[in-house]
XYZ file of C-alpha atoms in Angstrom:
482
model
C 0.000 0.000 0.000
C 1.380 3.383 -0.972
C 1.939 6.269 1.407
C -0.794 8.177 -0.435
C -3.295 5.351 0.110
C -2.430 5.058 3.794
C -2.859 8.822 4.194
C -6.216 8.746 2.430
C -7.475 5.886 4.636
C -6.240 7.671 7.750
C -8.098 10.840 6.820
C -11.342 8.984 6.146
C -10.966 7.069 9.405
C -10.486 10.308 11.318
C -13.534 11.876 9.696
C -15.628 8.782 10.455
C -14.521 8.846 14.089
C -15.452 12.520 14.357
C -18.933 11.907 12.911
C -19.501 8.950 15.222
C -18.451 11.041 18.189
C -20.835 13.852 17.251
C -23.784 11.495 16.935
C -22.845 9.433 19.989
C -22.644 12.349 22.447
C -26.147 13.269 23.651
C -26.950 16.904 23.012
C -28.053 18.892 26.047
C -31.632 20.125 26.117
C -32.199 23.818 25.603
C -32.281 25.750 28.857
C -33.544 29.186 29.705
C -30.954 31.937 29.941
C -30.678 35.703 30.081
C -31.500 36.902 26.571
C -31.424 40.354 25.012
C -34.590 41.532 23.247
C -34.569 44.202 20.565
C -37.431 45.963 18.825
C -39.691 46.071 21.890
C -40.963 49.590 21.140
C -39.941 53.123 20.270
C -37.687 53.090 23.370
C -37.540 56.841 24.046
C -35.381 56.228 27.137
C -32.623 54.449 25.170
C -32.672 51.380 27.440
C -31.770 47.772 26.704
C -34.160 44.909 27.420
C -33.152 41.484 28.712
C -35.448 38.633 29.689
C -35.328 35.343 31.523
C -38.225 33.044 30.612
C -38.314 29.553 32.162
C -38.649 26.682 29.712
C -42.254 25.716 28.898
C -43.687 28.749 30.693
C -47.468 28.659 30.081
C -49.551 31.591 28.966
C -51.171 33.464 31.807
C -48.015 33.522 33.945
C -46.941 36.630 35.887
C -44.155 39.056 34.906
C -41.575 40.596 37.253
C -39.542 43.625 36.129
C -36.198 43.880 37.967
C -34.204 47.144 37.881
C -30.487 47.169 38.674
C -28.668 49.812 40.714
C -25.975 52.299 39.736
C -22.767 50.819 38.221
C -24.658 47.551 37.733
C -26.174 45.792 34.724
C -29.005 43.430 33.845
C -26.564 40.516 33.910
C -25.290 41.545 37.330
C -28.784 41.712 38.802
C -29.753 38.438 37.127
C -26.705 36.663 38.582
C -26.916 37.951 42.182
C -30.517 38.851 43.078
C -31.966 35.342 43.282
C -34.989 36.168 41.130
C -34.284 33.471 38.468
C -34.572 30.769 41.183
C -38.147 31.786 41.930
C -39.015 32.341 38.262
C -38.205 28.647 37.771
C -39.874 27.500 41.006
C -43.078 29.517 40.792
C -43.385 30.013 37.032
C -43.097 33.620 35.889
C -41.150 35.669 33.333
C -38.435 38.145 34.295
C -37.670 41.405 32.495
C -34.355 43.133 33.226
C -34.183 46.692 31.837
C -30.652 48.047 31.529
C -29.362 51.585 31.278
C -25.822 52.586 30.350
C -23.182 55.290 30.764
C -24.671 56.946 27.672
C -27.782 57.764 29.690
C -26.048 58.334 32.993
C -22.342 58.538 33.857
C -22.807 55.968 36.645
C -25.270 53.781 34.706
C -28.098 54.811 37.059
C -31.721 54.996 35.999
C -32.646 58.679 35.780
C -35.391 58.635 38.412
C -34.842 62.357 39.175
C -35.111 63.747 35.587
C -38.574 64.863 34.515
C -38.020 63.636 30.968
C -37.476 60.125 32.327
C -39.762 59.920 35.364
C -42.947 61.281 33.775
C -45.671 58.889 32.616
C -45.468 58.419 28.857
C -41.922 59.757 28.560
C -38.286 58.640 28.493
C -37.056 55.728 30.577
C -40.415 55.237 32.274
C -42.113 54.694 28.912
C -39.311 52.401 27.706
C -39.825 50.145 30.734
C -43.586 50.167 30.194
C -43.015 49.181 26.556
C -40.934 46.218 27.768
C -43.908 45.116 29.868
C -46.224 45.457 26.865
C -43.823 43.370 24.791
C -43.612 40.650 27.467
C -47.396 40.452 27.814
C -47.843 40.104 24.049
C -44.874 37.788 23.439
C -45.361 35.417 26.389
C -49.130 35.690 26.872
C -48.508 36.982 30.392
C -51.300 37.748 32.840
C -51.835 41.538 32.679
C -53.232 41.517 36.221
C -50.025 40.045 37.659
C -47.224 42.383 36.597
C -44.755 43.462 39.292
C -41.679 45.676 39.535
C -38.697 45.655 41.890
C -35.344 47.390 41.991
C -32.274 48.308 44.031
C -31.018 51.813 44.885
C -31.526 53.940 41.744
C -33.495 50.931 40.477
C -35.518 51.132 43.701
C -36.158 54.833 43.133
C -37.177 53.993 39.547
C -39.481 51.300 40.942
C -41.224 54.059 42.929
C -41.520 56.025 39.679
C -43.051 53.101 37.780
C -45.567 52.353 40.548
C -46.622 56.017 40.635
C -46.721 56.474 36.858
C -48.358 53.160 35.981
C -50.553 51.831 38.817
C -52.798 50.596 36.006
C -49.958 48.296 34.866
C -48.359 47.037 38.089
C -50.159 44.935 40.693
C -47.282 45.310 43.130
C -43.781 46.608 43.689
C -40.757 46.248 45.929
C -38.576 49.281 46.670
C -35.135 48.090 47.813
C -32.884 50.769 49.359
C -34.791 53.309 47.294
C -36.523 56.680 47.454
C -40.226 57.653 47.385
C -41.877 58.764 44.155
C -41.846 62.493 43.424
C -39.042 63.297 45.845
C -36.787 64.962 43.251
C -37.113 67.063 40.116
C -33.404 67.336 39.185
C -29.970 66.066 40.187
C -29.501 68.500 43.096
C -32.832 67.650 44.703
C -32.116 63.997 43.990
C -28.939 64.183 46.067
C -30.898 65.882 48.834
C -33.428 63.037 48.844
C -30.622 60.509 48.910
C -28.528 61.876 51.787
C -30.877 64.241 53.665
C -34.322 62.752 53.169
C -37.190 65.122 52.544
C -39.938 64.997 55.174
C -43.518 65.365 53.926
C -46.854 64.423 55.372
C -48.415 61.142 54.186
C -51.025 63.187 52.324
C -48.349 65.178 50.477
C -46.504 61.996 49.514
C -49.736 60.366 48.389
C -50.695 63.395 46.311
C -47.430 63.062 44.368
C -48.427 59.533 43.326
C -51.987 60.525 42.466
C -50.672 63.371 40.326
C -48.157 61.160 38.515
C -50.673 58.384 37.782
C -52.646 60.247 35.146
C -55.877 60.302 37.145
C -55.885 56.658 38.281
C -58.336 55.957 41.117
C -57.448 52.354 41.955
C -56.965 49.543 42.610
C -53.446 50.432 43.738
C -50.272 48.321 43.749
C -49.289 46.460 46.930
C -45.839 47.648 47.920
C -42.948 46.115 49.869
C -40.191 48.412 51.155
C -36.730 47.032 52.046
C -33.947 49.039 53.710
C -30.881 48.441 55.858
C -30.632 50.413 59.100
C -26.896 50.929 58.422
C -27.344 52.393 54.932
C -25.143 55.483 54.553
C -25.730 55.863 50.796
C -29.522 56.189 50.762
C -30.689 57.363 54.170
C -32.944 54.784 55.917
C -35.537 57.506 56.611
C -36.493 57.160 52.944
C -38.112 53.838 53.829
C -40.365 55.599 56.330
C -41.306 58.230 53.760
C -42.107 55.495 51.194
C -44.250 53.753 53.797
C -46.121 57.002 54.447
C -46.632 57.479 50.715
C -48.178 54.097 50.036
C -50.210 53.757 53.226
C -51.767 57.113 52.357
C -52.522 55.874 48.844
C -54.313 52.903 50.405
C -56.126 55.108 52.890
C -54.702 53.320 55.919
C -52.721 54.514 58.935
C -49.008 54.374 59.616
C -49.324 52.034 62.622
C -48.554 48.435 61.586
C -51.234 45.776 61.825
C -48.539 43.309 62.906
C -44.767 42.954 63.199
C -42.617 39.845 62.856
C -38.943 39.111 63.426
C -37.384 37.276 60.497
C -33.937 35.842 59.842
C -30.932 38.113 59.292
C -32.007 40.630 61.938
C -34.982 41.644 59.817
C -38.180 43.180 61.179
C -41.262 42.864 59.005
C -44.109 45.330 59.589
C -47.454 44.693 57.866
C -50.067 47.362 57.082
C -53.400 45.792 56.180
C -56.044 47.278 53.922
C -59.691 47.661 54.885
C -60.290 43.991 54.035
C -57.519 42.799 56.338
C -55.066 41.955 53.555
C -51.461 43.241 53.464
C -51.296 46.384 51.325
C -47.874 47.680 52.412
C -45.035 45.821 54.122
C -41.715 47.171 55.365
C -38.606 45.056 55.953
C -35.935 46.722 58.080
C -32.623 44.820 58.074
C -30.658 45.637 61.209
C -27.122 46.887 60.517
C -27.250 46.264 56.756
C -25.417 48.805 54.603
C -26.563 49.942 51.167
C -27.568 47.028 48.980
C -29.941 44.188 48.218
C -30.444 41.555 50.912
C -29.570 38.042 49.705
C -28.918 34.757 51.517
C -26.998 32.185 49.447
C -28.007 28.568 49.950
C -30.228 25.788 48.689
C -33.150 26.279 51.088
C -36.518 27.378 49.767
C -36.072 30.718 51.512
C -32.446 31.176 50.447
C -31.298 32.823 47.240
C -28.731 34.888 45.404
C -24.994 35.317 45.634
C -23.014 37.939 47.484
C -21.136 40.710 45.699
C -20.883 44.472 45.539
C -24.224 45.748 46.920
C -25.503 42.165 47.372
C -25.318 41.569 51.113
C -25.743 38.315 53.044
C -28.673 38.803 55.466
C -31.982 37.451 54.167
C -33.404 36.505 50.765
C -35.463 39.587 49.962
C -36.617 38.103 46.637
C -38.233 35.141 48.436
C -40.245 37.270 50.878
C -41.202 39.712 48.139
C -42.437 36.875 45.900
C -44.524 35.529 48.790
C -45.952 38.980 49.502
C -47.099 39.196 45.877
C -48.541 35.665 45.967
C -46.175 34.353 43.284
C -45.669 31.163 45.296
C -49.268 30.131 44.646
C -50.699 31.525 47.875
C -53.056 34.456 47.900
C -50.279 36.793 49.036
C -51.177 40.445 48.927
C -53.403 39.728 45.956
C -55.534 42.326 44.266
C -58.863 41.733 45.986
C -60.271 40.549 49.301
C -60.764 36.898 48.315
C -58.520 34.352 50.020
C -57.465 32.123 47.129
C -57.606 31.683 43.347
C -60.256 29.345 41.878
C -59.154 25.701 41.936
C -60.067 22.849 39.630
C -60.099 24.858 36.400
C -60.636 22.395 33.543
C -61.745 22.217 29.922
C -65.165 20.559 29.654
C -65.590 20.711 25.896
C -64.386 22.168 22.599
C -65.824 22.779 19.152
C -64.179 24.297 16.128
C -65.066 27.798 17.401
C -65.521 27.472 21.185
C -63.984 26.282 24.459
C -66.048 25.440 27.551
C -64.559 25.709 31.048
C -65.544 24.965 34.633
C -63.941 25.513 38.060
C -64.637 25.224 41.760
C -66.477 28.005 43.552
C -64.572 30.454 45.775
C -66.328 31.371 49.005
C -67.421 35.010 48.945
C -66.937 35.499 45.212
C -69.468 37.785 43.542
C -68.342 36.815 40.032
C -65.396 35.467 38.052
C -63.177 36.968 35.352
C -61.993 34.698 32.548
C -58.671 35.447 30.832
C -57.627 34.062 27.452
C -53.887 34.341 26.905
C -53.707 36.771 29.834
C -56.358 39.145 28.435
C -59.803 39.318 29.999
C -62.304 37.754 27.622
C -65.443 37.639 29.771
C -67.020 37.381 33.213
C -69.751 35.312 34.799
C -71.479 34.791 38.130
C -71.455 30.999 37.649
C -68.571 28.512 37.809
C -68.634 27.698 34.096
C -68.078 29.672 30.929
C -67.993 29.101 27.169
C -65.612 31.213 25.104
C -66.884 31.596 21.530
C -65.810 33.067 18.213
C -62.473 31.238 18.195
C -60.397 29.963 15.282
C -60.544 26.249 14.522
C -57.573 24.004 15.206
C -55.975 26.615 17.462
C -54.480 26.307 20.973
C -55.578 28.725 23.706
C -54.607 29.226 27.365
C -57.078 30.202 30.099
C -56.997 31.404 33.700
C -59.827 32.479 36.010
C -59.919 34.948 38.915
C -62.601 35.389 41.543
C -64.004 38.926 41.917
C -65.132 40.289 45.286
C -68.207 42.391 45.988
C -66.263 45.627 45.420
C -65.303 44.531 41.905
C -61.657 43.713 42.636
C -60.223 40.556 41.091
C -58.125 38.208 43.198
C -55.161 36.044 42.185
C -55.683 34.099 38.962
C -55.839 30.332 38.830
C -53.335 27.927 37.356
C -53.563 28.059 33.553
C -55.146 25.330 31.423
C -54.773 24.840 27.679
C -57.422 23.940 25.128
C -57.317 23.382 21.363
C -60.375 23.911 19.197
C -61.325 21.174 16.785
C -60.949 21.289 13.019
C -58.199 22.426 10.727
C -57.143 26.072 10.921
C -57.667 27.532 7.431
C -54.574 29.221 6.060
C -54.331 31.455 3.022
C -51.379 32.165 0.762
C -51.177 34.725 -2.053
C -48.363 34.371 -4.593
C -47.678 33.925 -8.285
C -48.059 30.466 -9.794
C -44.338 29.876 -9.989
C -43.872 30.539 -6.261
C -46.917 28.467 -5.314
C -45.278 25.496 -7.031
C -41.913 26.243 -5.434
C -43.588 26.334 -1.976
C -45.310 22.967 -2.494
C -48.858 24.327 -2.638
C -49.330 23.554 -6.313
C -47.778 21.551 -9.149
C -47.295 22.136 -12.853
C -48.078 19.923 -15.809
C -47.980 20.695 -19.515
C -47.159 24.339 -18.855
C -50.164 24.821 -16.525
C -50.396 25.086 -12.746
C -52.766 23.021 -10.568
C -53.589 23.424 -6.873
C -52.411 20.486 -4.796
C -55.286 18.393 -3.507
C -58.149 19.991 -5.455
C -56.255 19.981 -8.797
C -57.981 23.237 -9.740
C -56.439 24.825 -12.841
C -54.619 28.023 -11.851
C -53.509 29.007 -15.351
C -50.080 29.154 -16.944
C -47.000 28.197 -14.954
C -45.220 31.565 -14.746
C -44.628 34.597 -12.545
C -47.263 36.777 -14.205
C -50.354 35.009 -12.875
C -51.163 35.165 -9.156
C -53.795 33.460 -6.985
C -54.799 33.144 -3.356
C -54.897 29.539 -2.171
C -56.687 28.390 0.973
C -55.391 25.261 2.717
C -58.612 23.646 4.007
C -56.941 20.492 5.319
C -53.349 19.346 5.433
C -51.943 19.560 1.889
C -55.350 20.320 0.303
C -55.586 23.718 -1.432
C -58.444 25.484 -3.211
C -58.486 28.763 -5.128
C -59.848 31.530 -2.874
C -59.314 34.694 -4.893
C -62.704 36.094 -3.845
C -61.807 36.110 -0.176
C -60.232 34.048 2.552
C -61.137 33.494 6.242
C -59.274 35.884 8.535
């Protein structure tokens, strides 16, 4: 055997071994990760959008917006805050807005600039557009959207809650500043180091003014602060408490207090129905930062780092306050729990029928299709009509109390209508053939399945074809189902 032959055999053997190795090694399943999203809106605030969406997240799941602090990034907050752990455990999408040194020299959100903190403008509008994108893209429940943030992100959380109480069901202000405290950089520094003292009514009026005339229901707000914070004065937590208790029309004396791990004192301020509307978490001795508690326990989360301090997992207690763990949490109404037993009882080509178990005290029930309210009923069953055939839909249900406030939504169920979903395609005859919707014979074009004559096989004759069953096409030039 010649040297050339031995070389050729060796090369082929190496290639074969490589191919065998590629096919023999099992490929890892796709896993959720932090992903940048572009084209989410007009983005007047020049922000970047990142998301973390757990694998197989159903429609009707909540959304949590998480805002980083100064000198930080979306990736930094994602890696340290612990929120991805609970997104996986409880089933919700995460949105991480990110600013940059182009917007602010220290990469802070501009919570003190009127062009960025005003409803419908700048960074505030960019963040709201991210929420709109997430609701449309992931079919998220519009009644369960929440926002949280650290430091400047905490101050921006206050802004978002004040500007868009119609969007957010709850918020968590971590080492932040009350809404409306500043109108420029100088007053922002004053708020930060020498907190402004206002009456609860004055603080509440700032939110009511910012909201665009909103009259409720209002977000349920958690406020976290370390007693040893020398960057954002701890008195800001008291002012934020005054602001949101006033919004809820309740006093500044807690309904209850509890001692938690990490030297943390939790104070709860209940609404008129006895449900937590505002909660404060004071972490004894903690400096400026977000409270985390690394570990594998259910109530442990995050990793330590700059401004991520080992005391208590704030993300865990915030998620519980919002009811993201499946409990009623703060909720949005006075009812104790979401409807259980939601199931699909029947489908046709244009309808889906549902039933669920009654909730004690419920006056009615809201039904949500893909996170958008599609109807309401006083009974425990509902039929959604006017649907497209052969199409999958996701449903959740929420009980509504006597004051008209909806509680936490149920676990989502999926249903697929019967029949084949008609599809229409408009193209010239040549492209119809190229796409496999038609075939040509003897210089003429024929629709696949029906064999209807479509005319000469060229690019000058066009038709609309409707696929009425798999691979069966008919000419539908006079109109096609929408």
